[in-house]
Short mmCIF file of C-alpha atoms in Angstrom, two decimals:
data_model
loop_
_atom_site.label_atom_id
_atom_site.label_comp_id
_atom_site.label_asym_id
_atom_site.label_seq_id
_atom_site.Cartn_x
_atom_site.Cartn_y
_atom_site.Cartn_z
CA MET A 1 10.54 -78.26 -0.07
CA MET A 2 10.70 -74.91 1.87
CA GLY A 3 12.99 -71.62 0.77
CA GLN A 4 15.04 -69.71 2.29
CA LEU A 5 16.41 -66.80 2.11
CA GLY A 6 20.42 -66.39 1.35
CA GLY A 7 20.74 -70.32 0.99
CA GLY A 8 22.50 -69.44 -2.51
CA GLN A 9 25.76 -68.54 -3.61
CA ASP A 10 26.44 -65.13 -3.04
CA LYS A 11 26.73 -63.64 -6.84
CA LEU A 12 30.18 -61.70 -8.28
CA PHE A 13 29.11 -59.66 -10.92
CA TYR A 14 25.44 -57.66 -11.04
CA SER A 15 23.66 -56.31 -13.99
CA PHE A 16 21.38 -53.71 -12.84
CA ASN A 17 19.28 -50.97 -14.94
CA LEU A 18 17.77 -48.23 -13.14
CA ASP A 19 15.27 -47.34 -15.40
CA ASN A 20 13.85 -50.75 -15.46
CA HIS A 21 12.73 -50.55 -12.13
CA VAL A 22 10.80 -47.43 -12.20
CA PRO A 23 7.11 -48.74 -13.15
CA ARG A 24 5.87 -47.83 -16.62
CA GLN A 25 3.13 -46.02 -14.91
CA HIS A 26 4.42 -44.08 -12.56
CA LEU A 27 3.83 -40.39 -12.49
CA LEU A 28 7.63 -39.05 -12.51
CA ARG A 29 8.14 -40.82 -15.73
CA GLY A 30 5.42 -38.74 -16.90
CA ILE A 31 6.35 -35.39 -15.05
CA ASP A 32 10.34 -36.29 -16.97
CA HIS A 33 8.80 -36.73 -20.37
CA PHE A 34 7.36 -33.08 -20.60
CA LEU A 35 10.36 -31.16 -18.71
CA ASP A 36 12.58 -29.62 -19.66
CA LEU A 37 15.36 -27.88 -18.60
CA GLY A 38 17.63 -27.65 -21.21
CA ASP A 39 18.31 -23.80 -21.25
CA LEU A 40 19.06 -23.50 -17.45
CA ARG A 41 22.43 -23.66 -17.42
CA ARG A 42 22.50 -20.70 -20.25
CA HIS A 43 20.29 -18.69 -18.19
CA LEU A 44 22.27 -19.17 -14.95
CA ALA A 45 25.63 -18.65 -16.41
CA PRO A 46 26.02 -14.74 -15.51
CA PHE A 47 25.63 -16.21 -11.82
CA TYR A 48 28.51 -18.40 -11.71
CA SER A 49 31.49 -17.55 -11.38
CA PRO A 50 34.44 -19.48 -14.55
CA MET A 51 36.38 -20.45 -12.09
CA GLY A 52 37.55 -22.88 -8.84
CA ARG A 53 35.74 -25.97 -8.42
CA PRO A 54 32.85 -27.28 -10.02
CA SER A 55 29.24 -27.32 -8.69
CA ILE A 56 26.22 -29.21 -7.61
CA ASP A 57 24.82 -29.11 -11.46
CA PRO A 58 21.94 -26.74 -10.81
CA GLU A 59 19.68 -29.52 -12.58
CA LEU A 60 19.82 -32.03 -10.08
CA MET A 61 18.96 -29.04 -7.38
CA ILE A 62 15.94 -28.52 -9.24
CA ARG A 63 15.10 -32.01 -10.44
CA MET A 64 14.92 -32.47 -6.83
CA LEU A 65 12.72 -29.81 -5.88
CA ILE A 66 10.27 -30.49 -7.82
CA VAL A 67 10.31 -34.25 -6.51
CA GLY A 68 9.52 -32.94 -3.09
CA TYR A 69 6.88 -30.74 -3.98
CA CYS A 70 5.58 -32.89 -6.08
CA PHE A 71 4.91 -35.71 -3.72
CA GLY A 72 4.91 -33.27 -0.23
CA ILE A 73 8.09 -33.78 0.83
CA ARG A 74 8.00 -30.62 3.23
CA SER A 75 11.93 -30.83 4.35
CA GLU A 76 15.02 -30.90 2.58
CA ARG A 77 16.28 -32.88 4.97
CA ARG A 78 13.95 -35.42 4.52
CA LEU A 79 14.02 -34.88 0.74
CA CYS A 80 17.65 -35.85 0.14
CA GLU A 81 17.04 -39.48 2.12
CA GLU A 82 13.69 -40.28 0.40
CA VAL A 83 15.49 -39.42 -3.07
CA HIS A 84 18.88 -41.70 -1.42
CA LEU A 85 16.76 -44.36 -1.01
CA ASN A 86 14.33 -44.42 -3.47
CA LEU A 87 15.05 -45.85 -6.97
CA ALA A 88 12.33 -44.15 -8.82
CA TYR A 89 13.52 -40.83 -6.83
CA ARG A 90 17.34 -40.95 -8.22
CA TRP A 91 16.46 -41.77 -11.73
CA PHE A 92 14.12 -38.85 -12.44
CA CYS A 93 17.33 -37.13 -10.89
CA ARG A 94 19.56 -38.44 -13.58
CA LEU A 95 21.43 -40.44 -10.48
CA GLY A 96 23.53 -43.58 -10.49
CA LEU A 97 23.02 -45.77 -7.42
CA GLU A 98 27.35 -44.67 -6.42
CA ASP A 99 25.83 -41.35 -7.09
CA ALA A 100 26.06 -39.08 -3.91
CA VAL A 101 22.86 -36.42 -2.83
CA PRO A 102 23.90 -33.36 -2.05
CA GLU A 103 23.52 -32.03 1.46
CA HIS A 104 20.35 -30.22 2.31
CA SER A 105 22.39 -27.45 2.78
CA THR A 106 23.37 -26.99 -0.76
CA PHE A 107 19.57 -25.82 -1.18
CA SER A 108 19.73 -23.09 0.86
CA LYS A 109 23.14 -21.97 0.13
CA ASN A 110 21.63 -21.29 -3.31
CA ARG A 111 18.64 -20.04 -2.59
CA HIS A 112 19.88 -17.62 -0.43
CA GLY A 113 21.89 -16.31 -3.14
CA ARG A 114 21.92 -17.38 -7.29
CA PHE A 115 18.06 -18.75 -7.05
CA ARG A 116 17.02 -15.59 -5.96
CA ASP A 117 19.14 -13.59 -7.87
CA SER A 118 18.70 -14.60 -11.07
CA ASP A 119 14.87 -15.79 -10.32
CA VAL A 120 15.70 -18.82 -11.68
CA LEU A 121 12.15 -20.52 -10.39
CA ARG A 122 10.10 -18.35 -11.71
CA HIS A 123 12.28 -18.80 -15.25
CA VAL A 124 11.29 -23.02 -14.85
CA PHE A 125 7.33 -22.31 -13.92
CA GLU A 126 7.69 -20.27 -17.48
CA SER A 127 9.57 -22.66 -19.07
CA VAL A 128 6.78 -25.58 -17.77
CA LEU A 129 4.12 -23.01 -18.62
CA GLY A 130 5.43 -22.75 -22.21
CA ARG A 131 5.72 -26.50 -22.30
CA CYS A 132 1.49 -26.85 -21.55
CA MET A 133 0.93 -24.08 -24.19
CA SER A 134 2.60 -26.31 -26.83
CA GLU A 135 0.75 -29.36 -25.92
CA GLY A 136 -2.65 -27.42 -26.08
CA LEU A 137 -3.57 -27.25 -22.59
CA VAL A 138 -3.86 -23.75 -22.90
CA LYS A 139 -6.96 -22.21 -24.92
CA GLY A 140 -6.56 -18.53 -23.60
CA GLU A 141 -10.22 -17.48 -23.47
CA GLY A 142 -11.44 -17.69 -20.52
CA PHE A 143 -9.20 -17.32 -17.38
CA ALA A 144 -10.40 -17.23 -13.21
CA ILE A 145 -8.54 -15.55 -10.34
CA ASP A 146 -8.44 -16.42 -6.42
CA ALA A 147 -6.42 -16.18 -3.59
CA SER A 148 -6.00 -18.81 -0.68
CA ILE A 149 -4.60 -18.22 2.45
CA ILE A 150 -1.13 -20.43 3.81
CA ARG A 151 -0.40 -19.90 7.01
CA ALA A 152 3.55 -18.59 7.61
CA ASP A 153 6.46 -20.05 9.39
CA ALA A 154 5.51 -17.27 12.28
CA SER A 155 4.59 -18.50 15.63
CA SER A 156 1.67 -15.91 17.11
CA VAL A 157 3.35 -16.13 20.31
CA ARG A 158 6.47 -13.99 18.64
CA GLY A 159 4.01 -11.26 17.67
CA VAL A 160 3.24 -8.07 19.65
CA PRO A 161 0.92 -5.38 18.72
CA GLY A 162 2.02 -2.82 15.64
CA SER A 163 1.33 0.47 18.06
CA GLU A 164 4.15 -0.81 20.01
CA SER A 165 7.35 0.99 18.45
CA ILE A 166 9.88 -1.87 17.58
CA ASP A 167 13.80 -1.37 17.99
CA TRP A 168 14.33 -3.88 15.19
CA GLY A 169 17.81 -3.21 15.66
CA CYS A 170 18.03 -4.88 18.98
CA VAL A 171 15.58 -7.63 18.14
CA LYS A 172 17.36 -11.09 19.16
CA GLY A 173 19.40 -13.27 16.36
CA GLN A 174 17.66 -10.91 13.37
CA SER A 175 16.19 -13.03 10.81
CA ARG A 176 16.87 -12.73 7.01
CA ALA A 177 13.26 -12.44 7.10
CA VAL A 178 13.32 -9.14 9.28
CA ARG A 179 16.58 -7.43 6.95
CA GLU A 180 14.16 -8.24 3.78
CA TYR A 181 11.64 -6.52 6.02
CA LEU A 182 13.20 -3.55 6.55
CA GLU A 183 14.90 -3.21 3.41
CA ALA A 184 11.62 -3.22 1.61
CA LEU A 185 10.64 -0.42 3.77
CA GLU A 186 13.22 1.85 3.53
CA GLU A 187 12.99 1.42 -0.51
CA ALA A 188 10.26 1.65 -0.46
CA ASN A 189 9.72 5.02 2.28
CA PRO A 190 13.36 6.75 1.87
CA ALA A 191 13.63 8.47 5.43
CA GLY A 192 12.56 12.20 5.16
CA THR A 193 10.24 11.26 2.70
CA GLU A 194 6.51 12.41 1.91
CA ALA A 195 5.30 8.69 1.55
CA ALA A 196 7.54 8.32 4.80
CA GLU A 197 5.50 10.79 6.36
CA MET A 198 2.49 9.15 5.86
CA THR A 199 3.12 5.88 6.09
CA GLU A 200 4.26 6.75 9.79
CA THR A 201 0.57 8.97 10.45
CA SER A 202 -1.38 5.87 9.01
CA THR A 203 -3.27 2.40 10.47
CA PRO A 204 -0.69 -0.19 12.34
CA PRO A 205 -1.11 -3.18 11.53
CA LYS A 206 -3.12 -4.92 14.39
CA ARG A 207 -0.42 -7.69 14.89
CA ILE A 208 3.51 -7.80 14.02
CA SER A 209 5.23 -10.80 13.80
CA LEU A 210 9.51 -10.80 14.83
CA THR A 211 10.25 -13.32 13.32
CA ASP A 212 8.44 -12.89 9.86
CA PRO A 213 7.32 -8.92 9.68
CA ALA A 214 5.62 -9.34 6.79
CA ALA A 215 3.29 -11.56 7.30
CA SER A 216 -0.10 -10.41 7.86
CA TRP A 217 -2.08 -11.07 10.79
CA THR A 218 -5.49 -12.86 9.86
CA ALA A 219 -7.85 -15.33 10.76
CA ALA A 220 -10.27 -18.23 9.20
CA LYS A 221 -13.87 -17.57 10.04
CA GLY A 222 -14.70 -19.37 13.38
CA GLY A 223 -11.30 -19.82 13.67
CA LEU A 224 -7.87 -18.34 15.63
CA PRO A 225 -6.14 -15.39 14.07
CA PHE A 226 -2.68 -16.88 12.67
CA PHE A 227 0.31 -15.12 10.81
CA ALA A 228 -0.23 -15.69 6.97
CA TYR A 229 0.50 -15.23 3.24
CA SER A 230 -1.84 -15.23 0.31
CA THR A 231 -0.66 -17.00 -2.83
CA ASN A 232 -3.03 -15.86 -6.18
CA TYR A 233 -3.67 -18.30 -8.60
CA LEU A 234 -4.46 -17.24 -12.30
CA ILE A 235 -5.44 -20.14 -14.25
CA ASP A 236 -6.59 -21.03 -17.89
CA LEU A 237 -10.20 -22.49 -17.47
CA GLN A 238 -9.66 -24.84 -20.38
CA ALA A 239 -7.40 -27.74 -18.61
CA GLY A 240 -6.81 -24.99 -15.11
CA ILE A 241 -3.34 -24.69 -16.06
CA ILE A 242 -1.80 -22.14 -13.65
CA VAL A 243 -0.88 -19.09 -16.09
CA ASP A 244 0.79 -17.05 -13.16
CA VAL A 245 0.86 -16.84 -9.49
CA GLU A 246 1.95 -14.61 -7.58
CA ALA A 247 2.79 -14.00 -3.26
CA THR A 248 0.87 -11.33 -1.76
CA PRO A 249 -0.39 -10.17 1.94
CA ALA A 250 -3.01 -12.34 3.21
CA ASN A 251 -5.09 -8.87 3.12
CA ARG A 252 -8.07 -8.65 0.58
CA SER A 253 -6.39 -4.85 -1.24
CA HIS A 254 -3.27 -7.07 -2.34
CA GLU A 255 -5.06 -9.95 -3.21
CA VAL A 256 -6.83 -7.98 -5.76
CA GLU A 257 -4.15 -5.48 -6.62
CA SER A 258 -2.12 -8.41 -7.90
CA ILE A 259 -4.77 -9.42 -10.54
CA ARG A 260 -3.06 -6.43 -12.34
CA THR A 261 -0.11 -7.69 -12.42
CA MET A 262 -0.62 -10.93 -13.28
CA ILE A 263 -2.88 -10.78 -16.30
CA GLU A 264 -0.49 -7.50 -17.20
CA ARG A 265 2.36 -9.85 -17.16
CA VAL A 266 1.07 -12.86 -18.81
CA GLU A 267 -0.07 -10.58 -22.02
CA GLN A 268 3.00 -9.29 -21.73
CA ARG A 269 5.33 -12.63 -21.91
CA ARG A 270 2.69 -15.23 -23.49
CA ASP A 271 1.06 -13.05 -25.44
CA LEU A 272 -2.14 -14.21 -23.44
CA LYS A 273 -5.23 -12.08 -22.86
CA PRO A 274 -8.43 -13.77 -22.16
CA ARG A 275 -11.73 -12.83 -23.85
CA ARG A 276 -13.30 -12.99 -19.69
CA LEU A 277 -11.94 -13.48 -16.32
CA VAL A 278 -13.89 -14.85 -13.64
CA GLY A 279 -13.89 -14.58 -9.55
CA ASP A 280 -15.49 -13.77 -6.62
CA THR A 281 -17.23 -10.91 -5.07
CA ALA A 282 -14.09 -9.78 -4.02
CA TYR A 283 -12.85 -9.22 -7.61
CA GLY A 284 -16.14 -7.32 -8.56
CA SER A 285 -15.22 -3.12 -7.06
CA ALA A 286 -16.51 -0.70 -9.18
CA ALA A 287 -12.73 0.41 -9.62
CA MET A 288 -11.71 -3.20 -10.26
CA LEU A 289 -14.62 -3.59 -13.46
CA ALA A 290 -13.63 -0.05 -14.77
CA TRP A 291 -10.21 -1.65 -15.49
CA MET A 292 -10.84 -5.11 -16.52
CA ILE A 293 -13.23 -3.15 -19.74
CA GLU A 294 -12.43 -0.07 -19.88
CA GLU A 295 -8.68 -0.68 -19.60
CA LYS A 296 -8.21 -4.31 -20.57
CA GLU A 297 -11.06 -5.14 -22.70
CA ILE A 298 -12.03 -8.30 -21.06
CA ALA A 299 -14.82 -9.27 -19.74
CA PRO A 300 -15.92 -9.96 -16.31
CA HIS A 301 -17.41 -12.31 -15.13
CA VAL A 302 -17.82 -11.27 -11.90
CA PRO A 303 -20.31 -10.35 -9.02
CA VAL A 304 -20.46 -6.57 -8.53
CA TRP A 305 -19.34 -5.37 -4.69
CA ASP A 306 -22.95 -3.50 -4.25
CA LYS A 307 -23.70 -2.01 -0.44
CA THR A 308 -26.23 0.23 -1.59
CA THR A 309 -29.10 -2.22 -1.11
CA ARG A 310 -30.58 -1.49 2.21
CA LYS A 311 -31.82 -3.84 4.75
CA ASP A 312 -34.10 -2.07 6.75
CA ASN A 313 -36.54 -2.16 4.11
CA THR A 314 -36.66 1.32 2.41
CA LEU A 315 -35.95 1.91 -1.34
CA SER A 316 -32.87 1.00 -2.58
CA SER A 317 -30.52 3.04 -4.86
CA SER A 318 -31.60 0.73 -7.58
CA GLU A 319 -35.31 1.24 -7.78
CA PHE A 320 -34.49 4.51 -8.87
CA LEU A 321 -34.19 5.58 -12.58
CA TRP A 322 -31.26 7.52 -14.12
CA ASP A 323 -30.97 9.28 -16.72
CA GLU A 324 -27.46 9.01 -18.09
CA LEU A 325 -28.80 12.25 -21.03
CA ALA A 326 -29.95 14.43 -18.28
CA ASN A 327 -27.70 13.46 -15.55
CA GLU A 328 -30.25 12.73 -12.92
CA TYR A 329 -32.03 9.82 -11.39
CA ARG A 330 -35.66 10.03 -11.16
CA CYS A 331 -37.24 8.76 -7.59
CA PRO A 332 -40.67 6.50 -7.64
CA THR A 333 -42.93 9.61 -7.73
CA GLY A 334 -40.96 11.17 -10.79
CA HIS A 335 -39.03 13.37 -8.19
CA ALA A 336 -34.99 14.49 -9.62
CA LEU A 337 -32.41 13.94 -7.49
CA ARG A 338 -29.14 15.70 -9.18
CA SER A 339 -25.17 16.38 -8.66
CA ASP A 340 -25.79 20.46 -8.83
CA ARG A 341 -28.71 22.65 -8.75
CA ARG A 342 -27.81 25.58 -10.76
CA LYS A 343 -25.54 26.24 -13.51
CA PHE A 344 -21.40 26.89 -12.81
CA ARG A 345 -19.35 29.17 -14.54
CA ASN A 346 -16.73 26.66 -13.87
CA PRO A 347 -17.85 23.48 -14.06
CA ARG A 348 -17.33 21.27 -11.00
CA SER A 349 -17.31 17.21 -11.25
CA ARG A 350 -18.74 16.88 -7.62
CA VAL A 351 -15.98 13.45 -7.57
CA THR A 352 -15.86 12.71 -4.03
CA LYS A 353 -12.89 10.81 -2.84
CA ALA A 354 -14.22 7.61 -2.75
CA ASP A 355 -14.60 8.21 -6.63
CA THR A 356 -18.60 8.73 -6.18
CA ILE A 357 -20.67 11.93 -7.42
CA ILE A 358 -23.64 12.81 -4.97
CA TYR A 359 -26.87 13.43 -6.18
CA ARG A 360 -29.77 15.27 -3.87
CA ALA A 361 -33.29 15.61 -4.09
CA SER A 362 -35.02 18.96 -3.34
CA GLN A 363 -35.85 19.14 0.29
CA LEU A 364 -39.66 20.34 -0.67
CA ASP A 365 -39.93 17.99 -3.04
CA CYS A 366 -39.27 15.23 0.27
CA GLU A 367 -41.32 16.31 3.22
CA SER A 368 -44.41 16.73 0.81
CA CYS A 369 -44.17 12.99 -0.90
CA SER A 370 -45.90 10.13 0.39
CA MET A 371 -43.25 7.63 0.13
CA LYS A 372 -40.70 9.94 2.21
CA ASP A 373 -40.96 7.14 5.67
CA ARG A 374 -40.39 4.47 2.99
CA CYS A 375 -37.11 6.32 0.95
CA CYS A 376 -35.83 9.08 3.86
CA PRO A 377 -37.21 8.72 7.10
CA ASN A 378 -34.11 9.64 8.95
CA THR A 379 -33.36 12.39 6.59
CA PRO A 380 -34.50 15.28 5.78
CA PHE A 381 -33.83 14.58 1.88
CA ARG A 382 -32.57 11.39 -0.46
CA LYS A 383 -28.91 11.34 -1.36
CA ILE A 384 -27.33 8.40 -3.78
CA ALA A 385 -23.92 8.12 -4.65
CA ARG A 386 -23.26 6.60 -7.86
CA SER A 387 -19.82 5.04 -8.95
CA ILE A 388 -17.65 7.33 -11.32
CA HIS A 389 -17.54 3.57 -12.97
CA GLU A 390 -21.40 2.87 -12.65
CA ALA A 391 -21.17 1.82 -16.72
CA ALA A 392 -18.80 -0.65 -15.70
CA ARG A 393 -20.92 -2.43 -12.94
CA ASP A 394 -24.20 -1.99 -15.08
CA GLU A 395 -22.40 -4.37 -17.89
CA ALA A 396 -21.12 -6.57 -15.13
CA ARG A 397 -24.61 -6.33 -14.01
CA ARG A 398 -26.14 -7.54 -17.63
CA ILE A 399 -23.37 -10.10 -17.68
CA ALA A 400 -24.38 -11.44 -14.48
CA LYS A 401 -27.97 -12.58 -16.76
CA THR A 402 -26.22 -14.59 -19.54
CA PRO A 403 -26.08 -18.70 -19.74
CA GLU A 404 -22.32 -18.14 -20.33
CA TYR A 405 -21.85 -16.21 -16.72
CA LYS A 406 -23.24 -19.46 -15.06
CA ARG A 407 -20.96 -21.73 -17.14
CA SER A 408 -18.16 -19.46 -15.33
CA CYS A 409 -20.05 -19.55 -12.10
CA ARG A 410 -19.46 -23.53 -12.57
CA GLU A 411 -16.11 -23.36 -14.10
CA ARG A 412 -14.60 -21.65 -11.23
CA LYS A 413 -14.57 -24.61 -9.07
CA LYS A 414 -11.38 -25.29 -10.79
CA VAL A 415 -9.26 -22.69 -9.36
CA GLU A 416 -10.86 -23.76 -5.87
CA MET A 417 -9.95 -27.71 -6.79
CA LEU A 418 -6.38 -26.45 -7.23
CA PHE A 419 -6.55 -24.88 -3.57
CA ALA A 420 -7.46 -28.12 -2.25
CA HIS A 421 -5.11 -29.85 -3.80
CA LEU A 422 -2.08 -27.64 -2.83
CA LYS A 423 -2.86 -28.11 0.70
CA ARG A 424 -3.96 -31.52 1.16
CA ILE A 425 -2.39 -33.89 -1.59
CA LEU A 426 1.21 -31.22 -1.60
CA LYS A 427 0.86 -30.19 2.09
CA LEU A 428 1.15 -26.83 1.30
CA ASP A 429 -0.66 -25.64 4.13
CA ARG A 430 2.01 -23.95 6.20
CA LEU A 431 4.85 -22.21 4.49
CA ARG A 432 8.40 -23.25 5.45
CA LEU A 433 10.29 -20.81 4.47
CA ARG A 434 10.11 -16.92 5.64
CA GLY A 435 9.59 -13.34 4.49
CA PRO A 436 8.33 -12.46 0.96
CA SER A 437 10.73 -13.69 -0.91
CA GLY A 438 10.26 -17.05 0.85
CA ALA A 439 6.88 -17.69 -0.20
CA HIS A 440 7.67 -16.05 -3.21
CA ASP A 441 9.69 -19.22 -3.96
CA GLU A 442 7.40 -22.07 -2.36
CA PHE A 443 4.23 -20.54 -4.00
CA LEU A 444 6.33 -20.74 -7.80
CA MET A 445 8.04 -24.35 -7.36
CA ALA A 446 4.03 -25.69 -6.27
CA ALA A 447 2.61 -24.30 -8.90
CA THR A 448 4.90 -25.55 -11.19
CA ALA A 449 4.07 -28.70 -9.52
CA GLN A 450 0.86 -28.53 -10.19
CA ASN A 451 1.26 -27.94 -13.45
CA LEU A 452 3.35 -30.74 -14.69
CA ARG A 453 0.84 -32.84 -12.59
CA ARG A 454 -1.69 -31.67 -14.27
CA MET A 455 0.35 -32.30 -17.85
CA ALA A 456 1.12 -35.92 -16.95
CA THR A 457 -1.91 -37.09 -15.42
CA ARG A 458 -4.01 -35.96 -19.08
CA LEU A 459 -1.12 -36.11 -21.61
CA MET A 460 0.56 -39.88 -20.23
CA PRO A 461 -1.54 -43.35 -20.46
CA GLY A 462 -2.35 -44.62 -17.41
CA SER A 463 -0.07 -42.27 -15.47
CA LYS A 464 -3.36 -40.92 -14.41
CA GLN A 465 -3.91 -44.37 -11.73
CA MET A 466 -0.29 -44.11 -10.58
CA ASN A 467 -1.08 -40.42 -9.84
CA HIS A 468 -3.73 -41.57 -7.74
CA ALA A 469 -1.65 -44.31 -6.37
CA VAL A 470 1.50 -41.69 -5.24
CA ALA A 471 -1.20 -39.48 -4.08
#
């Protein structure tokens, strides 16, 4: 007999348990097992008034944001709709079938107020990291560092040349990102100070966005330029757990400097300092290598940023022999290159603005040398600029010849895989929030979601298969 939908008598009473309708292997069950927000209210208590109507539970908002970032739901309006409809999302957010979902505007009100004032998203990230450490996923022996460019929520059309004078007071509908940018400029360079005068004479950016002026004008190789920020990850190499994240403008100098901030913050807050640090050539400058070795006592598993190799078939500086005791170079024919040809009553450092010391050969030696055409064909004598941090560069070159360095190069792919996951699975290839604080919020939440997903898939039986299903 053929059945018919709705053919039976309607029930007067229903027994419904939300927990029974969430699969045991669902990714959110694993995430919920490792997420502990027990001290969230204590952290936020100073930022709430003791009087008035009760607010939306901050734990509910954080749980909803975690759902959005874990499953690539980029719109908070759509996130509210999905939590309203999806039983698993309701279960994770501790909402019953009849409980109301907060309005999407609640998130922006709290984000621009107490959430940023209390830096609660950093607090949530740190608590999840602490759970990763207690579960044994962070070894602390080796860290990897890298940066990835994320498009800003700023149209290239709404940009002006950096050399053009801008009256920000007349910018139509001055946004919160513009106000944040102007406040940062005023704080860094108060009017009338020497720093402000230096800023006015420094090289302006090529292009500035009128909607998000802190975003950098950049371009990927072979693509059109755009406004962007960089997310910088510091990860532990054992399980690929993100131990710190920092938002910076999308330029190399800011990306490289972020490593100091993150290494020192992790050491201060978590008492973690790696034995080795893995990175690409961008982190191989002489000053950075010296900082790792001499100040932090970290072995740099980083390629040396070396521009001394010549491409015109003439002798490179590596073909000259360095004599530490004599403080001089020796060319292949045995002639000396010195920083001083005579002694001074008051010794001179000879250090240039580029933190180098210039070693020069004698012009008489070079004129009569049989190898002049291969050494310095276009100059009367040969010069070599030696970095004051050359000893650190030599140590990095020595490490690069070890088997451990080759293993580090393979392990560095873990941080690149996290960036691919960030953009393809979590859908964070373009920011939704503006300004440095918006980038800070989004990158912290995304890193928190990635750590939670990593714990759930590695430590909860069966969660890995469900993770692939929801991705």
